[in-house]
């Protein structure tokens, strides 16, 4: 009986590994085909949505656990970005995700054997389980030009740490997020909305930014925030 139980466990583990591998491979192919230079080919996806529907079908059936943190995080990061694209495609053509009522907090998506909103993924499934991982904010892409740019590859468990780090470094060294005008530091509103996530442990926003800056900022700059650009990140 013990050997039989072990066999069932091994079969189950192998099946899960196959399913998740299929999801990450399909996600990678999808992003490579429909993402370029931080923009999404929404019109092309709308014209032929089969790749998106197939990917959503795969994502719907998988169940991930925090027992394997990298698989869990990578799955939900990709799923968020896929769900954003799906939400846009349903209403396309649109000029902004903000033109779609309840886009972030009402519309439900069937992912990971759950029915979730985009806010559920970000605030409950990801930050709720990993409150210290502020780098999530630079890989979850909300379909707007003001968001961090979406990348043309999937986030994978084995490369997740490198990808999280790289996207955060890119953002903190980008003039799209961090602008200096004389003695004023202009930051993306994203840095204001989620300020508590960036200032854990008593860090200031400048302290946080300097963790990833190639050239550190002076710590005495006055901080202001510029308006978020909600225009659709369409190619």
Coordinates of N, CA and C in Angstrom, one line a residue:
X1 N 0.8 -1.2 0.0 CA 0.0 0.0 0.0 C 0.9 1.3 0.0
X2 N 2.0 1.2 0.8 CA 2.9 2.4 0.8 C 3.5 2.6 -0.5
X3 N 3.9 1.5 -1.2 CA 4.5 1.7 -2.5 C 3.5 2.2 -3.5
X4 N 2.3 1.8 -3.4 CA 1.2 2.3 -4.3 C 1.0 3.7 -4.1
X5 N 0.9 4.2 -2.8 CA 0.7 5.6 -2.5 C 1.9 6.4 -3.1
X6 N 3.1 5.9 -3.0 CA 4.3 6.6 -3.5 C 4.2 6.7 -5.0
X7 N 3.7 5.6 -5.7 CA 3.6 5.6 -7.1 C 2.6 6.7 -7.5
X8 N 1.4 6.8 -6.8 CA 0.4 7.8 -7.2 C 1.0 9.2 -7.0
X9 N 1.8 9.4 -5.9 CA 2.4 10.7 -5.7 C 3.3 11.1 -6.8
X10 N 4.1 10.1 -7.2 CA 5.1 10.3 -8.3 C 4.4 10.7 -9.6
X11 N 3.3 9.9 -9.9 CA 2.5 10.2 -11.1 C 1.9 11.6 -11.1
X12 N 1.4 11.9 -9.9 CA 0.8 13.2 -9.7 C 1.8 14.3 -9.9
X13 N 3.0 14.2 -9.3 CA 4.0 15.2 -9.5 C 4.5 15.3 -10.9
X14 N 4.6 14.2 -11.6 CA 5.0 14.2 -13.0 C 4.0 14.9 -13.9
X15 N 2.7 14.6 -13.6 CA 1.6 15.3 -14.3 C 1.6 16.8 -14.1
X16 N 1.8 17.2 -12.9 CA 1.8 18.6 -12.5 C 3.0 19.3 -13.2
X17 N 4.2 18.7 -13.2 CA 5.3 19.2 -13.9 C 5.1 19.4 -15.4
X18 N 4.4 18.4 -16.0 CA 4.1 18.5 -17.4 C 3.1 19.6 -17.7
X19 N 2.1 19.8 -16.8 CA 1.1 20.8 -17.0 C 1.7 22.2 -16.9
X20 N 2.5 22.4 -15.9 CA 3.1 23.7 -15.7 C 4.1 24.0 -16.8
X21 N 4.9 23.0 -17.2 CA 5.9 23.2 -18.3 C 5.1 23.6 -19.5
X22 N 4.0 23.0 -19.8 CA 3.2 23.3 -21.0 C 2.7 24.8 -20.9
X23 N 2.3 25.2 -19.7 CA 1.8 26.6 -19.5 C 2.9 27.6 -19.8
X24 N 4.1 27.4 -19.2 CA 5.2 28.3 -19.3 C 5.7 28.3 -20.8
X25 N 5.7 27.2 -21.4 CA 6.1 27.2 -22.8 C 5.1 27.9 -23.7
X26 N 3.8 27.6 -23.5 CA 2.8 28.3 -24.3 C 2.8 29.8 -24.0
X27 N 3.0 30.2 -22.8 CA 3.1 31.6 -22.5 C 4.2 32.3 -23.2
X28 N 5.4 31.6 -23.1 CA 6.6 32.1 -23.8 C 6.3 32.3 -25.3
X29 N 5.7 31.3 -25.9 CA 5.5 31.5 -27.4 C 4.5 32.6 -27.6
X30 N 3.5 32.7 -26.8 CA 2.5 33.8 -27.0 C 3.1 35.2 -26.9
X31 N 3.9 35.4 -25.8 CA 4.5 36.7 -25.6 C 5.5 37.0 -26.7
X32 N 6.2 36.0 -27.1 CA 7.2 36.2 -28.2 C 6.5 36.6 -29.5
X33 N 5.3 36.1 -29.8 CA 4.6 36.4 -31.0 C 3.9 37.7 -31.0
X34 N 3.3 38.1 -29.8 CA 2.4 39.2 -29.8 C 2.9 40.4 -29.0
X35 N 4.1 40.3 -28.5 CA 4.7 41.5 -27.7 C 6.0 41.9 -28.4
X36 N 6.1 43.2 -28.5 CA 7.4 43.8 -29.1 C 7.6 45.2 -28.5
X37 N 8.9 45.4 -28.1 CA 9.3 46.7 -27.5 C 8.3 47.2 -26.5
X38 N 7.8 46.3 -25.6 CA 7.0 46.7 -24.5 C 5.5 47.0 -24.9
X39 N 5.2 46.7 -26.1 CA 3.8 46.9 -26.6 C 3.2 45.6 -27.0
X40 N 1.8 45.6 -27.1 CA 1.1 44.4 -27.4 C 0.4 44.5 -28.7
X41 N 0.4 43.5 -29.5 CA -0.3 43.5 -30.8 C -1.8 43.1 -30.7
X42 N -2.5 44.0 -30.0 CA -3.9 43.6 -29.7 C -4.7 43.4 -31.0
X43 N -4.6 44.2 -32.0 CA -5.4 44.0 -33.2 C -5.1 42.7 -33.8
X44 N -3.9 42.2 -33.8 CA -3.5 40.9 -34.4 C -4.1 39.8 -33.6
X45 N -4.1 39.9 -32.2 CA -4.7 38.9 -31.4 C -6.2 38.9 -31.6
X46 N -6.8 40.1 -31.7 CA -8.3 40.2 -31.9 C -8.7 39.5 -33.2
X47 N -7.9 39.6 -34.2 CA -8.2 39.0 -35.5 C -8.1 37.5 -35.5
X48 N -7.2 37.0 -34.7 CA -7.0 35.6 -34.6 C -6.7 35.2 -33.1
X49 N -7.8 35.0 -32.3 CA -7.6 34.9 -30.8 C -7.4 33.4 -30.4
X50 N -7.2 32.5 -31.3 CA -7.1 31.1 -30.9 C -5.9 30.8 -30.0
X51 N -4.8 31.5 -30.2 CA -3.6 31.3 -29.3 C -3.9 31.8 -27.9
X52 N -4.6 32.9 -27.8 CA -5.0 33.4 -26.5 C -6.0 32.4 -25.8
X53 N -7.0 32.0 -26.6 CA -8.0 31.1 -26.0 C -7.3 29.8 -25.5
X54 N -6.4 29.3 -26.3 CA -5.7 28.0 -25.9 C -4.9 28.2 -24.6
X55 N -4.2 29.3 -24.6 CA -3.4 29.6 -23.4 C -4.3 29.8 -22.1
X56 N -5.4 30.5 -22.3 CA -6.3 30.7 -21.2 C -6.9 29.3 -20.7
X57 N -7.1 28.4 -21.6 CA -7.6 27.1 -21.3 C -6.6 26.3 -20.5
X58 N -5.3 26.4 -20.8 CA -4.3 25.7 -20.1 C -4.2 26.3 -18.7
X59 N -4.2 27.7 -18.6 CA -4.0 28.4 -17.3 C -5.2 28.1 -16.4
X60 N -6.4 27.8 -17.0 CA -7.6 27.6 -16.2 C -7.5 26.3 -15.4
X61 N -6.8 25.3 -15.9 CA -6.8 24.0 -15.3 C -5.7 23.7 -14.3
X62 N -4.7 24.6 -14.3 CA -3.6 24.3 -13.4 C -3.8 24.8 -12.0
X63 N -3.4 24.1 -11.0 CA -3.5 24.5 -9.6 C -2.1 24.6 -9.0
X64 N -1.7 25.8 -8.6 CA -0.3 26.0 -8.0 C -0.4 26.2 -6.5
X65 N 0.7 26.0 -5.9 CA 0.7 26.1 -4.4 C 1.9 26.9 -4.0
X66 N 1.8 27.6 -2.9 CA 2.9 28.4 -2.3 C 4.0 27.5 -1.8
X67 N 3.8 26.2 -1.8 CA 4.8 25.2 -1.4 C 6.0 25.2 -2.4
X68 N 5.7 25.6 -3.6 CA 6.8 25.8 -4.6 C 6.7 27.3 -5.0
X69 N 7.3 28.2 -4.3 CA 7.1 29.6 -4.4 C 7.5 30.1 -5.8
X70 N 8.5 29.7 -6.5 CA 8.9 30.2 -7.8 C 7.9 29.8 -8.9
X71 N 7.4 28.6 -8.8 CA 6.3 28.1 -9.7 C 5.1 29.0 -9.5
X72 N 4.7 29.1 -8.2 CA 3.5 29.9 -7.8 C 3.6 31.3 -8.3
X73 N 4.7 32.0 -8.0 CA 4.9 33.4 -8.4 C 4.9 33.5 -10.0
X74 N 5.7 32.7 -10.6 CA 5.8 32.8 -12.1 C 4.4 32.5 -12.8
X75 N 3.7 31.6 -12.2 CA 2.4 31.3 -12.8 C 1.5 32.5 -12.7
X76 N 1.4 33.1 -11.5 CA 0.4 34.2 -11.3 C 0.9 35.5 -12.0
X77 N 2.2 35.7 -12.1 CA 2.6 36.9 -12.9 C 2.2 36.7 -14.4
X78 N 2.5 35.6 -15.0 CA 2.1 35.4 -16.4 C 0.6 35.4 -16.5
X79 N -0.1 34.8 -15.6 CA -1.5 34.8 -15.7 C -2.1 36.2 -15.6
X80 N -1.6 37.0 -14.7 CA -2.0 38.4 -14.6 C -1.9 39.1 -16.0
X81 N -0.7 39.0 -16.6 CA -0.4 39.7 -17.9 C -1.3 39.1 -19.0
X82 N -1.6 37.8 -18.9 CA -2.4 37.2 -19.9 C -3.9 37.7 -19.7
X83 N -4.3 37.7 -18.5 CA -5.7 38.1 -18.2 C -5.9 39.6 -18.6
X84 N -4.9 40.4 -18.4 CA -5.0 41.8 -18.8 C -5.2 41.9 -20.3
X85 N -4.4 41.1 -21.1 CA -4.6 41.1 -22.5 C -5.9 40.6 -22.9
X86 N -6.4 39.5 -22.3 CA -7.7 38.9 -22.5 C -8.8 40.0 -22.3
X87 N -8.7 40.7 -21.2 CA -9.7 41.7 -20.9 C -9.8 42.8 -21.9
X88 N -8.6 43.2 -22.4 CA -8.6 44.2 -23.5 C -9.2 43.7 -24.8
X89 N -8.8 42.4 -25.1 CA -9.3 41.8 -26.4 C -10.8 41.7 -26.4
X90 N -11.4 41.5 -25.2 CA -12.9 41.3 -25.2 C -13.6 42.6 -25.6
X91 N -13.0 43.8 -25.3 CA -13.6 45.1 -25.6 C -12.9 45.8 -26.7
X92 N -11.9 45.2 -27.3 CA -11.1 45.9 -28.3 C -11.9 46.2 -29.6
X93 N -11.8 47.4 -30.2 CA -10.8 48.5 -29.9 C -11.2 49.4 -28.7
X94 N -10.2 49.6 -27.8 CA -10.4 50.6 -26.7 C -9.1 51.5 -26.7
X95 N -9.2 52.6 -26.1 CA -8.1 53.5 -26.0 C -7.3 53.4 -24.7
X96 N -8.0 52.8 -23.7 CA -7.4 52.7 -22.4 C -8.1 51.6 -21.6
X97 N -7.4 50.9 -20.7 CA -8.0 49.9 -19.8 C -9.0 50.6 -18.9
X98 N -8.8 51.9 -18.6 CA -9.7 52.7 -17.7 C -11.1 52.9 -18.4
X99 N -11.1 52.7 -19.7 CA -12.4 52.8 -20.4 C -13.3 51.6 -20.2
X100 N -12.8 50.6 -19.6 CA -13.5 49.3 -19.4 C -14.0 49.3 -17.9
X101 N -15.2 49.3 -17.7 CA -15.7 49.4 -16.3 C -15.4 48.1 -15.5
X102 N -14.8 48.3 -14.3 CA -14.5 47.2 -13.5 C -13.3 46.3 -14.0
X103 N -12.5 46.9 -14.9 CA -11.4 46.1 -15.5 C -10.5 45.5 -14.5
X104 N -10.2 46.2 -13.4 CA -9.2 45.6 -12.4 C -9.9 45.0 -11.2
X105 N -11.1 45.4 -10.8 CA -11.6 45.0 -9.6 C -13.0 44.3 -9.7
X106 N -13.5 44.1 -10.9 CA -14.8 43.5 -11.0 C -14.8 42.3 -12.0
X107 N -14.2 42.5 -13.1 CA -14.2 41.5 -14.1 C -13.4 40.3 -13.6
X108 N -14.0 39.1 -13.8 CA -13.5 37.8 -13.3 C -12.8 37.1 -14.4
X109 N -11.7 36.3 -14.0 CA -11.0 35.5 -15.0 C -10.8 34.1 -14.4
X110 N -11.0 33.1 -15.2 CA -10.8 31.7 -14.7 C -9.4 31.3 -14.9
X111 N -8.6 31.3 -13.8 CA -7.2 31.0 -13.8 C -6.8 30.2 -12.6
X112 N -5.9 29.2 -12.8 CA -5.4 28.5 -11.6 C -6.5 27.8 -10.8
X113 N -7.6 27.4 -11.5 CA -8.7 26.7 -10.8 C -9.4 27.7 -9.8
X114 N -9.3 29.0 -10.2 CA -10.0 30.0 -9.3 C -10.7 31.0 -10.3
X115 N -11.7 31.7 -9.7 CA -12.3 32.8 -10.4 C -11.8 34.1 -9.7
X116 N -11.0 34.9 -10.4 CA -10.3 36.0 -9.8 C -10.3 37.2 -10.6
X117 N -10.3 38.4 -10.0 CA -10.1 39.7 -10.6 C -8.6 39.9 -10.7
X118 N -8.2 40.9 -11.5 CA -6.8 41.3 -11.6 C -6.3 41.8 -10.2
X119 N -7.1 42.5 -9.5 CA -6.7 43.0 -8.2 C -6.5 41.8 -7.2
X120 N -7.4 40.7 -7.4 CA -7.2 39.5 -6.5 C -5.8 38.9 -6.8
X121 N -5.4 38.8 -8.0 CA -4.1 38.2 -8.3 C -3.0 39.1 -7.7
X122 N -3.0 40.4 -7.9 CA -2.0 41.2 -7.4 C -1.9 41.3 -5.9
X123 N -3.1 41.7 -5.3 CA -3.1 42.1 -3.9 C -3.3 40.9 -3.0
X124 N -4.0 39.8 -3.4 CA -4.2 38.7 -2.5 C -3.3 37.5 -2.8
X125 N -3.3 37.1 -4.1 CA -2.5 35.9 -4.4 C -1.0 36.1 -4.4
X126 N -0.6 37.3 -4.8 CA 0.9 37.6 -4.9 C 1.3 38.4 -3.7
X127 N 1.0 39.7 -3.6 CA 1.4 40.5 -2.5 C 0.9 40.0 -1.1
X128 N -0.3 39.4 -1.2 CA -0.9 38.8 0.1 C 0.0 37.7 0.7
X129 N 0.6 36.9 -0.2 CA 1.5 35.8 0.2 C 2.9 36.2 0.3
X130 N 3.3 37.3 -0.4 CA 4.7 37.7 -0.4 C 4.8 39.2 -0.3
X131 N 4.4 39.8 0.9 CA 4.3 41.2 1.1 C 5.6 42.0 0.9
X132 N 6.7 41.3 1.0 CA 8.0 42.0 0.9 C 8.5 42.0 -0.5
X133 N 7.8 41.4 -1.5 CA 8.2 41.4 -2.8 C 7.7 42.5 -3.7
X134 N 8.3 43.7 -3.4 CA 7.8 44.9 -4.1 C 8.1 44.9 -5.6
X135 N 9.0 44.0 -6.0 CA 9.4 43.9 -7.4 C 8.2 43.4 -8.3
X136 N 7.2 42.8 -7.7 CA 6.0 42.5 -8.5 C 5.4 43.6 -9.3
X137 N 5.6 44.8 -8.7 CA 5.0 46.0 -9.3 C 5.6 46.3 -10.7
X138 N 6.8 45.8 -10.9 CA 7.5 46.1 -12.2 C 7.4 44.9 -13.2
X139 N 6.6 43.9 -12.9 CA 6.4 42.8 -13.8 C 4.9 42.6 -14.1
X140 N 4.0 43.2 -13.3 CA 2.6 43.1 -13.6 C 2.2 44.3 -14.4
X141 N 1.7 44.0 -15.6 CA 1.6 45.1 -16.6 C 0.1 45.3 -16.9
X142 N -0.3 46.5 -16.7 CA -1.8 46.9 -16.6 C -2.3 47.4 -18.0
X143 N -1.6 47.2 -19.1 CA -2.1 47.5 -20.4 C -2.0 49.0 -20.7
X144 N -1.3 49.7 -19.9 CA -1.2 51.2 -20.2 C 0.3 51.5 -20.5
X145 N 0.5 52.6 -21.2 CA 1.8 53.0 -21.5 C 2.6 53.4 -20.2
X146 N 1.9 53.9 -19.2 CA 2.5 54.3 -18.0 C 3.0 53.1 -17.1
X147 N 2.5 51.9 -17.5 CA 3.0 50.7 -16.7 C 4.4 50.3 -17.1
X148 N 5.1 49.5 -16.3 CA 6.3 49.0 -16.7 C 6.1 48.2 -18.0
X149 N 7.1 48.2 -18.9 CA 6.9 47.5 -20.2 C 6.7 46.0 -20.1
X150 N 5.8 45.5 -20.8 CA 5.6 44.0 -20.8 C 6.8 43.4 -21.6
X151 N 7.3 42.3 -21.2 CA 8.4 41.7 -21.9 C 7.9 40.6 -22.9
X152 N 8.8 40.3 -23.8 CA 8.4 39.3 -24.9 C 8.8 37.9 -24.6
X153 N 8.6 37.5 -23.3 CA 8.9 36.2 -22.9 C 8.1 35.9 -21.6
X154 N 8.0 34.6 -21.3 CA 7.3 34.2 -20.1 C 8.3 34.3 -18.9
X155 N 7.7 34.6 -17.7 CA 8.4 34.5 -16.5 C 8.4 33.0 -16.1
X156 N 9.6 32.5 -15.8 CA 9.7 31.0 -15.5 C 10.3 30.8 -14.2
X157 N 10.0 29.7 -13.5 CA 10.5 29.5 -12.1 C 12.0 29.6 -12.0
X158 N 12.7 29.0 -13.0 CA 14.1 28.9 -13.0 C 14.8 30.2 -13.3
X159 N 14.1 31.2 -13.9 CA 14.7 32.5 -14.2 C 14.0 33.6 -13.5
X160 N 13.1 33.3 -12.6 CA 12.2 34.3 -12.0 C 13.0 35.4 -11.3
X161 N 14.0 35.0 -10.4 CA 14.7 36.0 -9.6 C 15.5 36.9 -10.6
X162 N 16.1 36.4 -11.6 CA 16.8 37.3 -12.5 C 15.9 38.2 -13.2
X163 N 14.7 37.7 -13.6 CA 13.8 38.6 -14.3 C 13.2 39.6 -13.5
X164 N 12.8 39.3 -12.2 CA 12.3 40.3 -11.3 C 13.3 41.4 -11.1
X165 N 14.5 41.0 -10.8 CA 15.6 41.9 -10.6 C 15.8 42.8 -11.8
X166 N 15.9 42.2 -13.0 CA 16.2 43.0 -14.2 C 15.1 44.0 -14.5
X167 N 13.8 43.6 -14.3 CA 12.7 44.5 -14.6 C 12.7 45.7 -13.6
X168 N 13.1 45.4 -12.4 CA 13.1 46.5 -11.4 C 14.3 47.4 -11.7
X169 N 15.4 46.9 -12.0 CA 16.6 47.7 -12.4 C 16.3 48.6 -13.6
X170 N 15.6 48.0 -14.6 CA 15.2 48.7 -15.8 C 14.3 49.9 -15.4
X171 N 13.3 49.7 -14.6 CA 12.4 50.7 -14.2 C 13.1 51.8 -13.4
X172 N 13.9 51.5 -12.5 CA 14.5 52.5 -11.6 C 15.6 53.3 -12.3
X173 N 16.0 52.8 -13.5 CA 17.0 53.5 -14.3 C 16.4 54.1 -15.6
X174 N 15.1 54.1 -15.6 CA 14.4 54.6 -16.8 C 13.8 56.0 -16.6
X175 N 14.0 56.8 -17.6 CA 13.4 58.2 -17.5 C 11.9 58.1 -17.5
X176 N 11.3 57.0 -17.9 CA 9.8 56.9 -17.8 C 9.3 56.8 -16.4
X177 N 10.2 56.4 -15.5 CA 9.8 56.2 -14.1 C 10.4 57.2 -13.1
X178 N 11.6 57.5 -13.4 CA 12.4 58.4 -12.5 C 13.0 59.6 -13.3
X179 N 12.5 60.8 -13.0 CA 13.0 62.0 -13.8 C 13.5 63.0 -12.8
X180 N 14.6 63.6 -13.1 CA 15.3 64.6 -12.2 C 15.2 65.9 -12.9
X181 N 14.6 66.9 -12.2 CA 14.5 68.3 -12.7 C 15.1 69.2 -11.7
X182 N 16.3 69.6 -11.8 CA 17.0 70.4 -10.8 C 17.0 69.7 -9.5
X183 N 16.3 70.3 -8.5 CA 16.3 69.6 -7.1 C 15.0 68.9 -6.9
X184 N 14.3 68.6 -8.0 CA 13.0 67.8 -7.8 C 13.1 66.5 -8.5
X185 N 12.7 65.5 -7.8 CA 12.6 64.1 -8.3 C 11.2 63.8 -8.7
X186 N 10.9 63.6 -10.0 CA 9.6 63.3 -10.4 C 9.5 61.8 -10.6
X187 N 8.5 61.2 -10.0 CA 8.4 59.7 -10.0 C 7.0 59.3 -10.6
X188 N 7.0 58.2 -11.2 CA 5.7 57.6 -11.6 C 4.7 57.5 -10.5
X189 N 3.4 57.7 -10.8 CA 2.4 57.6 -9.7 C 2.4 56.2 -9.1
X190 N 2.8 55.2 -9.9 CA 2.9 53.9 -9.3 C 3.7 53.9 -8.0
X191 N 4.7 54.7 -8.0 CA 5.6 54.8 -6.7 C 4.8 55.4 -5.6
X192 N 3.8 56.2 -5.9 CA 3.0 56.8 -4.8 C 1.9 55.8 -4.4
X193 N 1.2 55.2 -5.4 CA 0.1 54.3 -5.1 C 0.5 53.1 -4.2
X194 N 1.7 52.6 -4.4 CA 2.2 51.5 -3.7 C 3.4 51.8 -2.8
X195 N 3.4 53.1 -2.3 CA 4.5 53.6 -1.5 C 4.8 52.7 -0.3
X196 N 3.8 52.2 0.3 CA 4.0 51.3 1.5 C 4.8 50.1 1.2
X197 N 4.7 49.6 0.0 CA 5.4 48.4 -0.4 C 6.9 48.7 -0.7
X198 N 7.2 49.9 -1.1 CA 8.6 50.3 -1.4 C 9.3 50.9 -0.1
X199 N 8.6 51.1 0.9 CA 9.2 51.7 2.1 C 9.2 50.8 3.3
X200 N 9.1 49.5 3.1 CA 9.1 48.6 4.2 C 10.5 48.6 4.9
X201 N 10.5 48.5 6.2 CA 11.7 48.6 6.9 C 12.3 50.0 7.1
X202 N 11.5 51.0 6.9 CA 11.9 52.3 7.1 C 12.6 53.0 6.0
X203 N 12.7 52.3 4.8 CA 13.3 52.9 3.7 C 12.5 54.1 3.2
X204 N 13.2 55.1 2.7 CA 12.6 56.2 1.9 C 12.4 55.7 0.5
X205 N 11.6 56.4 -0.3 CA 11.5 56.1 -1.7 C 12.8 56.2 -2.4
X206 N 13.6 57.2 -2.0 CA 14.9 57.4 -2.7 C 15.9 56.3 -2.3
X207 N 15.8 55.8 -1.0 CA 16.6 54.7 -0.6 C 16.3 53.5 -1.5
X208 N 15.0 53.3 -1.7 CA 14.5 52.1 -2.4 C 15.0 52.2 -3.9
X209 N 14.9 53.4 -4.5 CA 15.3 53.6 -5.9 C 16.8 53.3 -6.0
X210 N 17.6 53.8 -5.0 CA 19.0 53.7 -5.1 C 19.5 52.3 -4.9
X211 N 18.7 51.4 -4.4 CA 19.1 50.0 -4.4 C 19.3 49.4 -5.8
X212 N 18.6 50.0 -6.8 CA 18.6 49.5 -8.1 C 19.2 50.5 -9.1
X213 N 19.6 51.7 -8.7 CA 20.1 52.7 -9.6 C 21.6 52.4 -9.9
X214 N 22.0 52.6 -11.2 CA 23.4 52.5 -11.5 C 24.1 53.7 -11.0
X215 N 23.5 54.9 -11.0 CA 24.0 56.1 -10.5 C 23.1 56.6 -9.4
X216 N 23.4 56.4 -8.1 CA 22.5 56.8 -7.0 C 22.0 58.2 -7.1
X217 N 20.8 58.4 -6.6 CA 20.2 59.8 -6.5 C 20.7 60.5 -5.2
X218 N 20.8 61.8 -5.3 CA 21.0 62.5 -4.0 C 19.8 62.3 -3.1
X219 N 20.0 62.2 -1.8 CA 18.9 61.9 -0.9 C 18.1 63.1 -0.5
X220 N 18.5 64.3 -0.9 CA 17.8 65.5 -0.4 C 16.9 66.1 -1.5
X221 N 16.6 65.3 -2.5 CA 15.7 65.8 -3.6 C 14.3 65.8 -3.1
X222 N 13.5 66.8 -3.5 CA 12.1 66.9 -3.2 C 11.4 66.0 -4.2
X223 N 10.4 65.2 -3.7 CA 9.7 64.2 -4.5 C 8.4 64.7 -4.9
X224 N 8.1 64.6 -6.2 CA 6.8 64.8 -6.7 C 6.4 63.7 -7.7
X225 N 5.1 63.6 -7.9 CA 4.6 62.5 -8.8 C 4.0 63.0 -10.0
X226 N 4.2 62.4 -11.2 CA 3.6 62.9 -12.4 C 2.5 62.0 -12.8
X227 N 1.5 62.5 -13.6 CA 0.3 61.8 -13.9 C 0.6 60.5 -14.7
X228 N -0.1 59.5 -14.4 CA 0.1 58.2 -15.0 C -0.5 58.3 -16.5
X229 N 0.1 57.7 -17.4 CA -0.3 57.6 -18.8 C -1.1 56.3 -19.0
X230 N -2.5 56.5 -19.0 CA -3.4 55.3 -19.1 C -3.7 55.0 -20.6
X231 N -3.0 55.6 -21.5 CA -3.2 55.2 -22.9 C -2.8 53.8 -23.2
X232 N -3.5 53.0 -24.0 CA -3.3 51.6 -24.2 C -1.9 51.4 -24.8
X233 N -1.2 50.4 -24.3 CA 0.1 50.0 -24.7 C 0.1 49.1 -26.0
X234 N -0.7 49.6 -27.0 CA -0.9 48.9 -28.2 C 0.3 49.2 -29.2
X235 N 0.6 48.1 -30.0 CA 1.6 48.3 -31.0 C 0.9 48.6 -32.3

